Short mmCIF file of C-alpha atoms and ligand atoms in Angstrom, two decimals:
data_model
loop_
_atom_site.label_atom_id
_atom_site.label_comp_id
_atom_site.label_asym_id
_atom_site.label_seq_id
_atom_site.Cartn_x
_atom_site.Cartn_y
_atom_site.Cartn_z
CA UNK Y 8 -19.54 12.61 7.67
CA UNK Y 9 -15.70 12.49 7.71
CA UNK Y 10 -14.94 10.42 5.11
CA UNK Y 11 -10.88 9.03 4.51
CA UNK Y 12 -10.93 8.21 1.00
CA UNK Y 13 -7.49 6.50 -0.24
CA UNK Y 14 -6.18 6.25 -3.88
CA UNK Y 15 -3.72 4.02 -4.84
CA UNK Y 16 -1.08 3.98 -7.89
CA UNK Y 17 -2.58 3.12 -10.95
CA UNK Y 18 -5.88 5.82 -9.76
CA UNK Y 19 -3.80 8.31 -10.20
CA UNK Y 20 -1.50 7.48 -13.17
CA UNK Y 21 -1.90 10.05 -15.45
CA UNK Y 22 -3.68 13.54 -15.96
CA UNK Y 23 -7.11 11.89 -17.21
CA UNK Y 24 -6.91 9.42 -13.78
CA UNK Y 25 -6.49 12.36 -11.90
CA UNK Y 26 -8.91 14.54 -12.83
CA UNK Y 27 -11.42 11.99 -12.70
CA UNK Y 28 -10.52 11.13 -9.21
CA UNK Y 29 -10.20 14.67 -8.48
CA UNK Y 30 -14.15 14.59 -9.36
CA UNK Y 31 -15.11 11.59 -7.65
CA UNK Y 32 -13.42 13.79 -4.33
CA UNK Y 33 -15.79 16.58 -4.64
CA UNK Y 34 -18.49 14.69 -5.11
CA UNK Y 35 -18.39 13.72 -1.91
CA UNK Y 36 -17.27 16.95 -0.76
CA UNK Y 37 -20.50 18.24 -2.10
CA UNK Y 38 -23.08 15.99 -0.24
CA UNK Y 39 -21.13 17.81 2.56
CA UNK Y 40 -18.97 15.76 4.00
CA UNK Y 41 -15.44 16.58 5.21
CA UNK Y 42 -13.29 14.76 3.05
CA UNK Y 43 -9.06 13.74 3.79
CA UNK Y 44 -7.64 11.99 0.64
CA UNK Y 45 -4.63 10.11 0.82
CA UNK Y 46 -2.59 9.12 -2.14
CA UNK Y 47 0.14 6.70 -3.71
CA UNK Y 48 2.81 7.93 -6.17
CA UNK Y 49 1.55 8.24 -9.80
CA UNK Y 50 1.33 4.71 -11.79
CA UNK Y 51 5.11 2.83 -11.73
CA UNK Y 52 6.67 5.74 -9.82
CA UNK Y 53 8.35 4.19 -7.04
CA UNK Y 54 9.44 1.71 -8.75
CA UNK Y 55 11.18 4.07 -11.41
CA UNK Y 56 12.23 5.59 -8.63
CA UNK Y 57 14.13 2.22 -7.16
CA UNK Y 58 15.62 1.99 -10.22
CA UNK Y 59 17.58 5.14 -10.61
CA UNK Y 60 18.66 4.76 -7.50
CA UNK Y 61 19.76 1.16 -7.95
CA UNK Y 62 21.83 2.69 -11.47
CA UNK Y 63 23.90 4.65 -9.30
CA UNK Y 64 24.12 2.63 -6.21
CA UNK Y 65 22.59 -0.23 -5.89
CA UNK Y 66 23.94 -0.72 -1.92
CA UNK Y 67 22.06 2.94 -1.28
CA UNK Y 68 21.17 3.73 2.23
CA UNK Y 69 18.05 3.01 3.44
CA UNK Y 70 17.65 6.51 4.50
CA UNK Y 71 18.34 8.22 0.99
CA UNK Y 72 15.99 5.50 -0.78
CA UNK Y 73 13.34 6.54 1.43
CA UNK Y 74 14.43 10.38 0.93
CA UNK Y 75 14.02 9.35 -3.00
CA UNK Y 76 10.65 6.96 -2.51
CA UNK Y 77 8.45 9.52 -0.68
CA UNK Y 78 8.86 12.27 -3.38
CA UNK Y 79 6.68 9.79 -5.39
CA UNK Y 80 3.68 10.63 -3.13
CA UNK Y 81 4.32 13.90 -2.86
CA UNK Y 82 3.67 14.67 -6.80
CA UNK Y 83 0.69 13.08 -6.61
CA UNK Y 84 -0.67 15.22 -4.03
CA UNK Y 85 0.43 18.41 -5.37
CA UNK Y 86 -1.11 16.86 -8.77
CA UNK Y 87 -4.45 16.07 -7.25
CA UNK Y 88 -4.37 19.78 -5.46
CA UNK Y 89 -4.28 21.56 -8.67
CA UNK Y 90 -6.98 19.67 -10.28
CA UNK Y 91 -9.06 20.41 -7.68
CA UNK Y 92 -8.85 23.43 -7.27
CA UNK Y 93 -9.10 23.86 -10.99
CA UNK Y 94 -13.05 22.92 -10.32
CA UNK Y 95 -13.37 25.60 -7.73
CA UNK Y 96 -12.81 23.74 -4.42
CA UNK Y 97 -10.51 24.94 -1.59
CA UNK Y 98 -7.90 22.45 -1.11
CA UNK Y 99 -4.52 21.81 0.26
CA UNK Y 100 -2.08 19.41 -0.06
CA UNK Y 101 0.26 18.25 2.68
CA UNK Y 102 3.50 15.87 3.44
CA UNK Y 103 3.97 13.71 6.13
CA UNK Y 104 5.94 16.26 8.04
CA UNK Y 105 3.29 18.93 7.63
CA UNK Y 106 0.77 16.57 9.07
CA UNK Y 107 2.97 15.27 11.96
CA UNK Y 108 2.56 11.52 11.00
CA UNK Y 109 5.29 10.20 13.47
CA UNK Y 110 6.85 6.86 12.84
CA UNK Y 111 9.81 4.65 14.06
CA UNK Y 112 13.09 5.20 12.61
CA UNK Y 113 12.93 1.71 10.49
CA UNK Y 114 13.63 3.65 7.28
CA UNK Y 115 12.08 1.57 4.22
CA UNK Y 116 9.54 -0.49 7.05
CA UNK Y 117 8.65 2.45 9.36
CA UNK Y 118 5.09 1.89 11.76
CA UNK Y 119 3.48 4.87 12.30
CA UNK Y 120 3.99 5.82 16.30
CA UNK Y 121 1.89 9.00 16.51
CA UNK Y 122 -0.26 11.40 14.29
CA UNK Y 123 -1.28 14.53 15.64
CA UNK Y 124 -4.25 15.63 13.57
CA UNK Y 125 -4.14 19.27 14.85
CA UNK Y 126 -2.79 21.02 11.31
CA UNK Y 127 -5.18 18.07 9.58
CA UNK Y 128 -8.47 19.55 11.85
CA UNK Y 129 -7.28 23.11 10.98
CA UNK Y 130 -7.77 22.89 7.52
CA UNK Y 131 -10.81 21.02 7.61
CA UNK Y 132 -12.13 23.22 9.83
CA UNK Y 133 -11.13 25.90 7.31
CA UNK Y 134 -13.56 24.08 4.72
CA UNK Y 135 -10.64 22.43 3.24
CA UNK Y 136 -10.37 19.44 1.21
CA UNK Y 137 -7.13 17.86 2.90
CA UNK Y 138 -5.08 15.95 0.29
CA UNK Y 139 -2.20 13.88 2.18
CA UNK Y 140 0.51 11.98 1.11
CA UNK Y 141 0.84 8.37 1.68
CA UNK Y 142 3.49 5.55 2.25
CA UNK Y 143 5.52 8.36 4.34
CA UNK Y 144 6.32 9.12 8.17
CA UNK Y 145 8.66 11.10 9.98
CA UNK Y 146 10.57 9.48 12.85
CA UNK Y 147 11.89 11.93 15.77
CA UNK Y 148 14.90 13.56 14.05
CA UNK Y 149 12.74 14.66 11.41
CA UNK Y 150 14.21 12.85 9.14
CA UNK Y 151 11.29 11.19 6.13
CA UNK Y 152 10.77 7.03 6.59
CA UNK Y 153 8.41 5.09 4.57
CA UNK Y 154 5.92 2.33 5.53
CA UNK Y 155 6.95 -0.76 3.06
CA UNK Y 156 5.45 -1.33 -0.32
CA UNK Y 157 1.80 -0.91 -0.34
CA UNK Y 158 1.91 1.21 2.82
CA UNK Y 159 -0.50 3.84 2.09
CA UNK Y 160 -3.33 2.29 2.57
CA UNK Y 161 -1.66 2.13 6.30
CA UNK Y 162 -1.94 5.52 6.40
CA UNK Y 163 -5.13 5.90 5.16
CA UNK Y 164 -6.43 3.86 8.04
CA UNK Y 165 -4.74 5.10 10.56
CA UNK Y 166 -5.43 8.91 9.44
CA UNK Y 167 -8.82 6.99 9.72
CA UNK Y 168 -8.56 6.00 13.21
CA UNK Y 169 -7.10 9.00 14.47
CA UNK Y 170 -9.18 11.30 12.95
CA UNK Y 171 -12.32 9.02 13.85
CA UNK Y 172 -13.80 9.33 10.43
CA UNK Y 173 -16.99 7.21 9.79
CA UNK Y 174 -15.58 5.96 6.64
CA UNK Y 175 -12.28 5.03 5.22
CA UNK Y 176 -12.73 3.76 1.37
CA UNK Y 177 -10.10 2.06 -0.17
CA UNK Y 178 -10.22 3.22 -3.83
CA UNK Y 179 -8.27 0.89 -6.18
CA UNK Y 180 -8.05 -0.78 -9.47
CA UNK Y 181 -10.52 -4.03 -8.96
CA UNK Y 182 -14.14 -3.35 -7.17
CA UNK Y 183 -13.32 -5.20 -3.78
CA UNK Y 184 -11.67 -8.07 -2.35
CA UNK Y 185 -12.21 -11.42 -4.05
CA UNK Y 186 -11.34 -14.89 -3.22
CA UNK Y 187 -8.28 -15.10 -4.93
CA UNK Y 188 -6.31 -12.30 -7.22
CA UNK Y 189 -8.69 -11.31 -10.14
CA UNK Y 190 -6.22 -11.00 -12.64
CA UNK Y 191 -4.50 -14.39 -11.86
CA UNK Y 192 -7.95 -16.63 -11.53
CA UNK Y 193 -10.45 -15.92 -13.83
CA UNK Y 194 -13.43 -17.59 -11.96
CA UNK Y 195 -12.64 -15.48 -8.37
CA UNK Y 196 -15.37 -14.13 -6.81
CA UNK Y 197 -16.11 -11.05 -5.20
CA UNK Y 198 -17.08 -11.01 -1.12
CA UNK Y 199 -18.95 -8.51 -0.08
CA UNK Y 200 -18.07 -8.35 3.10
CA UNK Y 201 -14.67 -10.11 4.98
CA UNK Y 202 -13.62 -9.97 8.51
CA UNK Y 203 -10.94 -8.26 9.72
CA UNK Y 204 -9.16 -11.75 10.69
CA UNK Y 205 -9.50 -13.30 7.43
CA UNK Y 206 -8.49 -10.27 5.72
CA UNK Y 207 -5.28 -10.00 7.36
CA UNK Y 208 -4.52 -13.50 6.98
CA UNK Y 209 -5.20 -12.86 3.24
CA UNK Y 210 -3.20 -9.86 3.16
CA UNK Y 211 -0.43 -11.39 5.18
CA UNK Y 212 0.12 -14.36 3.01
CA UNK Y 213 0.13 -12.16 -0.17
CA UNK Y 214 -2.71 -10.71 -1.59
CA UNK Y 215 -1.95 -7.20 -1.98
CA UNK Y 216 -5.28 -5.66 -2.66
CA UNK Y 217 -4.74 -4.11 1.01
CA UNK Y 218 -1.03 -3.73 3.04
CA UNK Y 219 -1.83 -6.16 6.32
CA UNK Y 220 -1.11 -3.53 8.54
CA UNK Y 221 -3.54 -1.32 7.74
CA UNK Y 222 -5.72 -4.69 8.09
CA UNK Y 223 -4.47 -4.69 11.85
CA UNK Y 224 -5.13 -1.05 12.39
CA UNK Y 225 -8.66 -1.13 10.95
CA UNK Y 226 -9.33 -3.96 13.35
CA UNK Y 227 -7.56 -2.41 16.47
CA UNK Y 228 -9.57 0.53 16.22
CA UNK Y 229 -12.53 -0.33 14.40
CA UNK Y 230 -12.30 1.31 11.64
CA UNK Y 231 -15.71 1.41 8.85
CA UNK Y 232 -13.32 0.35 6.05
CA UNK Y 233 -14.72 -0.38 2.12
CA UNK Y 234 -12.28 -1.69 -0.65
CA UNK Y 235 -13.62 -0.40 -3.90
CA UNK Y 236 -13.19 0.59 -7.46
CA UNK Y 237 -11.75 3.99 -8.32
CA UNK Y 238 -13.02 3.56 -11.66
CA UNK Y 239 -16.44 2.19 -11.59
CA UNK Y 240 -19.59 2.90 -8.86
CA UNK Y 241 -19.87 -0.90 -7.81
CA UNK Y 242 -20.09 -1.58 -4.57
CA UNK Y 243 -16.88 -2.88 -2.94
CA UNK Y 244 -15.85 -5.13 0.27
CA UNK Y 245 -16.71 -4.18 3.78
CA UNK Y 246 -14.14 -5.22 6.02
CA UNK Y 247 -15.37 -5.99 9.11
CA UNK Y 248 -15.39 -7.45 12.98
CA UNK Y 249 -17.83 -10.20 12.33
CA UNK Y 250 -19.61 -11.17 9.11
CA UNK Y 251 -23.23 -11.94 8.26
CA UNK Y 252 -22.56 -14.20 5.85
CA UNK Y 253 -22.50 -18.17 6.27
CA UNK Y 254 -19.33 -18.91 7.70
CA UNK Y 255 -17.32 -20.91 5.03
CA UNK Y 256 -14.37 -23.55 5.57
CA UNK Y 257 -12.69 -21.25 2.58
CA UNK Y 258 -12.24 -17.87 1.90
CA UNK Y 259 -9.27 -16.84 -0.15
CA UNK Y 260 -6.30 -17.93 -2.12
CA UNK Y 261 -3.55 -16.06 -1.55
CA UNK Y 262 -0.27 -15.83 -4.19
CA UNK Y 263 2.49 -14.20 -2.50
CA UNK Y 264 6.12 -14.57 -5.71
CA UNK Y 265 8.06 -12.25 -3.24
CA UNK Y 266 9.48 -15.49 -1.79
CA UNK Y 267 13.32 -17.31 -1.57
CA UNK Y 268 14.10 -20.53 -0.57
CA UNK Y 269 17.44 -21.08 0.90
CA UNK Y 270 18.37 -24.70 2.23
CA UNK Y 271 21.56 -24.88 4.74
CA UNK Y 272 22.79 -28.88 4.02
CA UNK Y 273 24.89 -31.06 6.18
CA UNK Y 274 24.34 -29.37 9.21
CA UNK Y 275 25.49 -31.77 12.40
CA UNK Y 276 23.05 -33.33 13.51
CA UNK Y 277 22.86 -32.01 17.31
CA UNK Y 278 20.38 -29.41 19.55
CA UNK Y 279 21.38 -25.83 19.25
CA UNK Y 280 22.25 -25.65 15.18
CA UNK Y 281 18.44 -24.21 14.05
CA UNK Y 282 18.73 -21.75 16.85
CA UNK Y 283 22.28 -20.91 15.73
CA UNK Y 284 20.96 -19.85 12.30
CA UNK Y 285 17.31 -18.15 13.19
CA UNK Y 286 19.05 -16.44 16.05
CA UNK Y 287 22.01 -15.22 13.47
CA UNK Y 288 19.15 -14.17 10.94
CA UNK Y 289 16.75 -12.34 13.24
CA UNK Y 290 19.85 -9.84 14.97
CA UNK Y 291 19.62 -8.84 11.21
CA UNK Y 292 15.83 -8.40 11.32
CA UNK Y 293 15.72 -11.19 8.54
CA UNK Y 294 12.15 -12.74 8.88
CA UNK Y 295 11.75 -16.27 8.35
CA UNK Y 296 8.72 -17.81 7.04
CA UNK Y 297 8.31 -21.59 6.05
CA UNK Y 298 10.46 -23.72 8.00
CA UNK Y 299 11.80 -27.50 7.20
CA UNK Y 300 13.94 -29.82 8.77
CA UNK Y 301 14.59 -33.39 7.37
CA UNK Y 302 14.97 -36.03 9.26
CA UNK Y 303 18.51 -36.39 10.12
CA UNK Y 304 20.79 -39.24 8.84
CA UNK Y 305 24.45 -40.45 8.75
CA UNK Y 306 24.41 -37.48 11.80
CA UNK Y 307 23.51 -34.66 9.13
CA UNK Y 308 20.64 -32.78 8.64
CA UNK Y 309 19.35 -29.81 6.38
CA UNK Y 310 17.30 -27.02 6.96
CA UNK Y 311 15.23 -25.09 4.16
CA UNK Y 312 13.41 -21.80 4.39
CA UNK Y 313 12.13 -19.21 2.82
CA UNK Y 314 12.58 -15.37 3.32
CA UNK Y 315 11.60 -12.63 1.42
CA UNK Y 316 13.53 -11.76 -1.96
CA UNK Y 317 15.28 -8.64 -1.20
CA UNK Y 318 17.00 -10.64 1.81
CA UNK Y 319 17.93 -13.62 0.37
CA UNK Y 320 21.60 -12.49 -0.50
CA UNK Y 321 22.00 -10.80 2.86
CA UNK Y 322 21.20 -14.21 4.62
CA UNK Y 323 22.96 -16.16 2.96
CA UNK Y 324 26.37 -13.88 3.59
CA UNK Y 325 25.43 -14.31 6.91
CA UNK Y 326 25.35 -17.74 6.89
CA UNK Y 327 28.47 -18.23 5.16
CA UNK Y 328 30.04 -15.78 7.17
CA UNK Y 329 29.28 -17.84 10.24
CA UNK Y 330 29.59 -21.00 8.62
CA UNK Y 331 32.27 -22.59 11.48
CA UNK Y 332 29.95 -21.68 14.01
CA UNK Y 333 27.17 -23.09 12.45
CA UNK Y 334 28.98 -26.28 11.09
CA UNK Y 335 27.28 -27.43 7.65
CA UNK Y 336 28.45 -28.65 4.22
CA UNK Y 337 26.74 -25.94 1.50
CA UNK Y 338 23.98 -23.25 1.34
CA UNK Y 339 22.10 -23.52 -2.03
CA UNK Y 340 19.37 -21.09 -3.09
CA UNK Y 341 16.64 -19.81 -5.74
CA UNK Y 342 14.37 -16.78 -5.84
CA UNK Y 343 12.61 -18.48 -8.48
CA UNK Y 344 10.05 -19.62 -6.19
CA UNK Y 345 6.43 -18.84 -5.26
CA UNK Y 346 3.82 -19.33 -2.07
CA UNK Y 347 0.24 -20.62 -2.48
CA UNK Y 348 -1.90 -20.53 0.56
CA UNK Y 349 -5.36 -20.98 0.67
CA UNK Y 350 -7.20 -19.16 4.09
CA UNK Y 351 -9.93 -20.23 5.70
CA UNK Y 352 -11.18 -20.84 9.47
CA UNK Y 353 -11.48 -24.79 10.47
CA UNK Y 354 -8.47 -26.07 8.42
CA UNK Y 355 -6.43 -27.90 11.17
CA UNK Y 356 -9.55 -29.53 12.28
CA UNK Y 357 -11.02 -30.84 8.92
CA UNK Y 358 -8.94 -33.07 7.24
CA UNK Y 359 -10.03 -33.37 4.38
CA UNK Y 360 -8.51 -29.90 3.55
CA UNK Y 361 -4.81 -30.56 3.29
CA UNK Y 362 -5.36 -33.82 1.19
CA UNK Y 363 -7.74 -31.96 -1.43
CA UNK Y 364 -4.99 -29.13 -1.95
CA UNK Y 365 -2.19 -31.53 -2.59
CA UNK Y 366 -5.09 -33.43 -5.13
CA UNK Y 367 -5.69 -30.26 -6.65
CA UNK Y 368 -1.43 -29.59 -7.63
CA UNK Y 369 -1.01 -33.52 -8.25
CA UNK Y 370 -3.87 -32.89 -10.55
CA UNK Y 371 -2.20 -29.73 -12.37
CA UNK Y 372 0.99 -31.52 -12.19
CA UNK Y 373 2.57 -29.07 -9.89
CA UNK Y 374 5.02 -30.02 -7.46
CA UNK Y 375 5.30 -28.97 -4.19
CA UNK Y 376 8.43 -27.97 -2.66
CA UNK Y 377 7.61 -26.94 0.79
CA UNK Y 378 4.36 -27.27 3.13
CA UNK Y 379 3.09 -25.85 6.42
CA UNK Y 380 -0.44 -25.65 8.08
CA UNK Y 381 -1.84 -23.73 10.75
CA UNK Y 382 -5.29 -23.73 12.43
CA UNK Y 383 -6.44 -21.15 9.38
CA UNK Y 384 -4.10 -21.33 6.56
CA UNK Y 385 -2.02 -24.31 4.72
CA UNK Y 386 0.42 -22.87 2.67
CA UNK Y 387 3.02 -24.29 -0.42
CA UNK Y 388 5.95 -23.53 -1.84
CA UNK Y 389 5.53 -24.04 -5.77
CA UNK Y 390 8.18 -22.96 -8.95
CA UNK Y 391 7.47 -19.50 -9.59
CA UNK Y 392 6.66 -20.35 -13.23
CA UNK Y 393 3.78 -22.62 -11.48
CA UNK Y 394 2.59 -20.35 -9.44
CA UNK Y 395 -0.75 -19.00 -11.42
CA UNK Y 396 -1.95 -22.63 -12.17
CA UNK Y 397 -1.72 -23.63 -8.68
CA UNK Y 398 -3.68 -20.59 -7.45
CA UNK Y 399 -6.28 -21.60 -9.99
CA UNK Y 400 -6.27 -25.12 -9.65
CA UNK Y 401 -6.61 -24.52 -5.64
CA UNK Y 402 -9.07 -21.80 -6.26
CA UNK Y 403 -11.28 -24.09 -8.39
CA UNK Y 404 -11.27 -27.13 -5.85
CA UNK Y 405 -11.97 -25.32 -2.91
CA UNK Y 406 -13.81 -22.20 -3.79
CA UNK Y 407 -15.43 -22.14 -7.10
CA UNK Y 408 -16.78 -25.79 -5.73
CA UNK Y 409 -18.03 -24.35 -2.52
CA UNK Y 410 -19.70 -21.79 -4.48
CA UNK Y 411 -21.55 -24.37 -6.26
CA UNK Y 412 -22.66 -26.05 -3.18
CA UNK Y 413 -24.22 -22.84 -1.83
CA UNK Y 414 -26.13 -21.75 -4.78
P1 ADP B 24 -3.20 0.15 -5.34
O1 ADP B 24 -2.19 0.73 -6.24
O2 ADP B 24 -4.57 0.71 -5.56
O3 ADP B 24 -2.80 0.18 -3.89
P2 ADP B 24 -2.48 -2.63 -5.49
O4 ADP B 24 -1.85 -3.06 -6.77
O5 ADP B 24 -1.61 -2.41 -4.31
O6 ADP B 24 -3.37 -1.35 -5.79
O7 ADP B 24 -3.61 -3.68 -5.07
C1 ADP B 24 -4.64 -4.01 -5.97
C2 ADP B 24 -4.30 -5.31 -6.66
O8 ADP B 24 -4.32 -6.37 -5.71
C3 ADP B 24 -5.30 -5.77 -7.69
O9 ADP B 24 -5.02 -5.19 -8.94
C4 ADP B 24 -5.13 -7.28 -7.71
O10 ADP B 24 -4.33 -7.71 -8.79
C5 ADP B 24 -4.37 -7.59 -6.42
N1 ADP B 24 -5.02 -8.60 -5.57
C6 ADP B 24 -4.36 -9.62 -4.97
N2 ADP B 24 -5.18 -10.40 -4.29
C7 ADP B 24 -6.43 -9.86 -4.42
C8 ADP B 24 -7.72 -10.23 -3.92
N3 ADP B 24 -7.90 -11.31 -3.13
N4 ADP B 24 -8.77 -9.46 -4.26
C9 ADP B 24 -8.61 -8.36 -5.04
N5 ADP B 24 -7.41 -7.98 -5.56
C10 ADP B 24 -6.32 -8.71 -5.25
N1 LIG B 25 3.94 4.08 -3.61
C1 LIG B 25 4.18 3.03 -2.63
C2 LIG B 25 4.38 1.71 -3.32
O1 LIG B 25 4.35 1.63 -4.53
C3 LIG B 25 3.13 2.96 -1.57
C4 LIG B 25 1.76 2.54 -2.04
O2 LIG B 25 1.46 2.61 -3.23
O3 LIG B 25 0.95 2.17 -1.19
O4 LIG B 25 4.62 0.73 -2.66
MG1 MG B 26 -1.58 -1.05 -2.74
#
C-alpha cells in the first residue's frame, strides 16, 4: 500500500515525540508499504516564530513571514530524517520546492495549484521513506507561500490525491473526530466515521482537528482519509462520502474564538450602503461571516458583522477611511467575541432546533449577540469568556441527549 501518514505539531514536539513517531513510520514501512510522511513544525514553533517577527516588525510582509513560517516545517523534517535513519531505514527529507508542490502566490493563504510527484516517485521507487514538509508551497517565481494555519494536513491530502495513495492518516493529539472539541466538553463523543460534508462544515465553522480544505480535497478526489491518535493505537475517524451510521439531526459543535464583531451605526437608511461596505471589504479580500441589519428607524440603520481577528483593524481603517462615501455615525468593535455553531443535516426544516439552542444559552445564562441559520448549521455569536459553557451547554442538549435516545 501507499500509505500518506501526516503528523501534526504537538507529535512531533520534542526528541522523545519524535523518535516515537519516527517508530510508528517504520512500522508501517516494515509490513511493506511505501510510506510519504508529512509534518508540522515542532510543538509552538510557528507561533514563536510569529512572534519574533512581530518584535521587530509587527507590519512584516506577508512574503518574509511566510519565508520565516515554513522554516518551522522544515526542522521537523530534517528532525524526523535523522531519527530514522538512526534505526537503519533509508530516508530522505524534502521541502516544498524539492517536491514541486506549486501554489498561488497568496503568501500566508496559498492553495496548492499543482504537485508534480516525479522527485516524490523517485525516491520511493528508490526504497525511500519520503519525509515532506507541510503547511508550504511554492508559487511560480519560486518564491516559498504557506497554506494558512493548520494547512498541513492540506498537504497531506493532496500529496494523497496526487500520489493516489490508499490511505492518508491523520495522526494527531486526540484519537479521531468527536462531536464537539474534547478538551472543551467533557462528555463529547467520538464518531467513528463522518462524511465528508459534515466534516467540512465542522471544520469550516471551527473545529480544528482537520484544516477544511484538506476536508474539500479529500472529498474532491476521494481520498481514504483516517483522523487518529499519534500517541495511542485506537482506532480513529473515517472520513467519508456516505456513512453507515443512522443519520442523526446532530453531529457536531463547533467553537470557532478567532472571531470580531464590528458594527457600522447610523448608516442612512437607503439601497446601496451594505453593498458600499462588503464591496469596500472584499477588494481587500476581507471575508465576512455573520451578517445583521436592524431594522431601520428615524432613517438610520446599523450593520454588525463579524470577520476574522487578524482583520478586524484593517476593516475598520477601511471603513473609516471611506466613511463619506459610506455615510454613518461610528464604527465600534471587540475581538472579545466567540462563535458557537452546532452542525447537523435537517436544521432549517425542523424547528424545534433553533428554539432548543437558544433554551440551552437562556438556560446557562449566556447571551447571544448575533444569530444565523442555514439548511445545516445555526450558528451564535457569544462573549468569548462564554464561549466553553455554551459549547457544553449546546453539546449536552442536542448531542449527549441524542445519544441517550439511541442507546
Ligand atoms: P495538529 O497539531 O495535530 O494538527 P490541531 O491542534 O491542529 O492538531 O488539531 C487537533 C485539536 O483539534 C485537538 O487537540 C482538539 O482540541 C481540537 N478539536 C476541535 N474540534 C474537535 C473535534 N470535533 N474533534 C476532535 N478534536 C477537535
Ligand atoms: N505549522 C503550521 C501551523 O501551526 C501548519 C500546521 O501545523 O498544520 O499552523
Ligand atoms: Mg492542525
Amino acid at each position: 500500500m501507499l500509505i500518506v501518514k501526516k503528523f501534526g505539531g504537538s507529535s512531533v514536539a520534542n526528541a522523545e515525540r519524535i523518535n516515537h513517531v519516527a517508530r510508528t513510520i517504520t512500522d508501517s514501512y516494515k509490513e511493506g508499504n511505501q510510506v510519504v510522511v508529512v509534518l508540522s513544525a515542532q510543538g509552538d514553533t510557528t507561533d514563536e516564530l510569529i512572534e519574533k517577527a512581530m518584535e521587530i516588525n509587527p507590519d512584516a510582509s506577508k512574503r518574509e513571514m511566510d519565508m520565516l513560517l515554513a522554516t518551522g516545517e522544515q526542522q521537523s523534517v530534517a528532525l524526523m530524517a535523522m531519527a530514522i535513519e538512526k534505526l537503519g531505514y533509508p530516508v530522505i527529507s524534502l521541502n516544498a520546492f524539492q517536491c514541486h508542490i506549486y501554489s498561488t502566490s497568496n503568501y500566508s493563504n496559498a492553495r496548492i495549484k499543482e504537485i508534480s510527484t516525479e522527485r516524490i516517485n523517485n525516491e520511493l521507487a528508490k526504497k525511500n521513506i519520503v519525509i515532506i514538509t507541510g503547511f508550504q508551497g511554492v508559487n511560480r517565481h519560486l518564491d516559498i507561500t504557506t497554506l494558512g494555519r493548520g494547512g498541513s494536513d492540506t498537504s497531506a491530502v493532496a500529496l494523497a490525491a496526487k500520489l493516489g495513495a490508499d490511505l492518508c492518516e491523520i495522526y494527531t493529539d486526540v484519537d479521531g473526530v468527536y462531536t464537539c472539541d474534547p478538551r472543551l466538553v467533557k462528555n463529547a463523543v467520538k464518531l467513528e466515521e463522518i462524511t465528508y460534508d459534515e466534516m467540512l462544515e465542522l471544520a469550516s465553522l471551527g473545529a480544528k482537528v482537520l484544516h477544511n480544505r484538506s476536508v474539500e480535497l479529500a472529498k474532491k478526489y476521494n481520498v481514504n482519509l483516517v483522523v487518529r491518535s499519534s500517541m495511542t493505537d485506537a482506532e480513529g475517524t473515517v472520513v467519508k462520502e456516505e456513512s453507515k451510521l443512522e443519520k442523526m439531526l446532530v453531529n457536531g459543535v463547533a467553537v470557532d474564538k478567532d472571531v470580531a464583531r464590528i458594527a457600522v451605526v447610523g448608516i442612512k437608511d437607503e439601497p446601496g450602503s451594505a453593498f458600499k461596505i462588503f464591496s469596500l471589504l472584499g477588494k481587500e479580500k476581507i471575508s465576512v461571516d455573520l451578517i445583521i441589519q436592524s431594522i431601520g428607524r428615524e432613517l438610520s440603520k446599523d450593520i454588525s458583522f463579524t470577520v476574522s481577528k487578524g482583520d478586524m483593524e484593517k476593516a475598520v481603517e477601511i471603513l473609516n477611511k471611506n466613511a463619506d462615501r459610506i455615510g454613518f455615525k461610528e464604527i465600534s468593535y471587540n475581538d472579545d467575541v466567540a462563535k458557537v455553531s452546532v452542525v447537523g443535516a435537517g436544521m432549517a426544516t425542523n424547528p424545534g432546533v433553533a428554539a432548543a439552542m437558544f433554551e440551552a444559552t437562556f438556560d446557562a445564562g449566556i447571551n447571544v449577540k448575533m444569530i444565523s441559520t442555514s439548511e445545516i448549521k445555526i450558528s451564535i455569536l457569544v462573549s468569548a469568556k462564554d464561549a466553553d459553557a455554551a459549547a457544553a451547554a449546546i453539546h449536552d442538549k442536542f448531542i449527549t441527549r441524542a445519544m441517550q435516545h439511541r442507546n
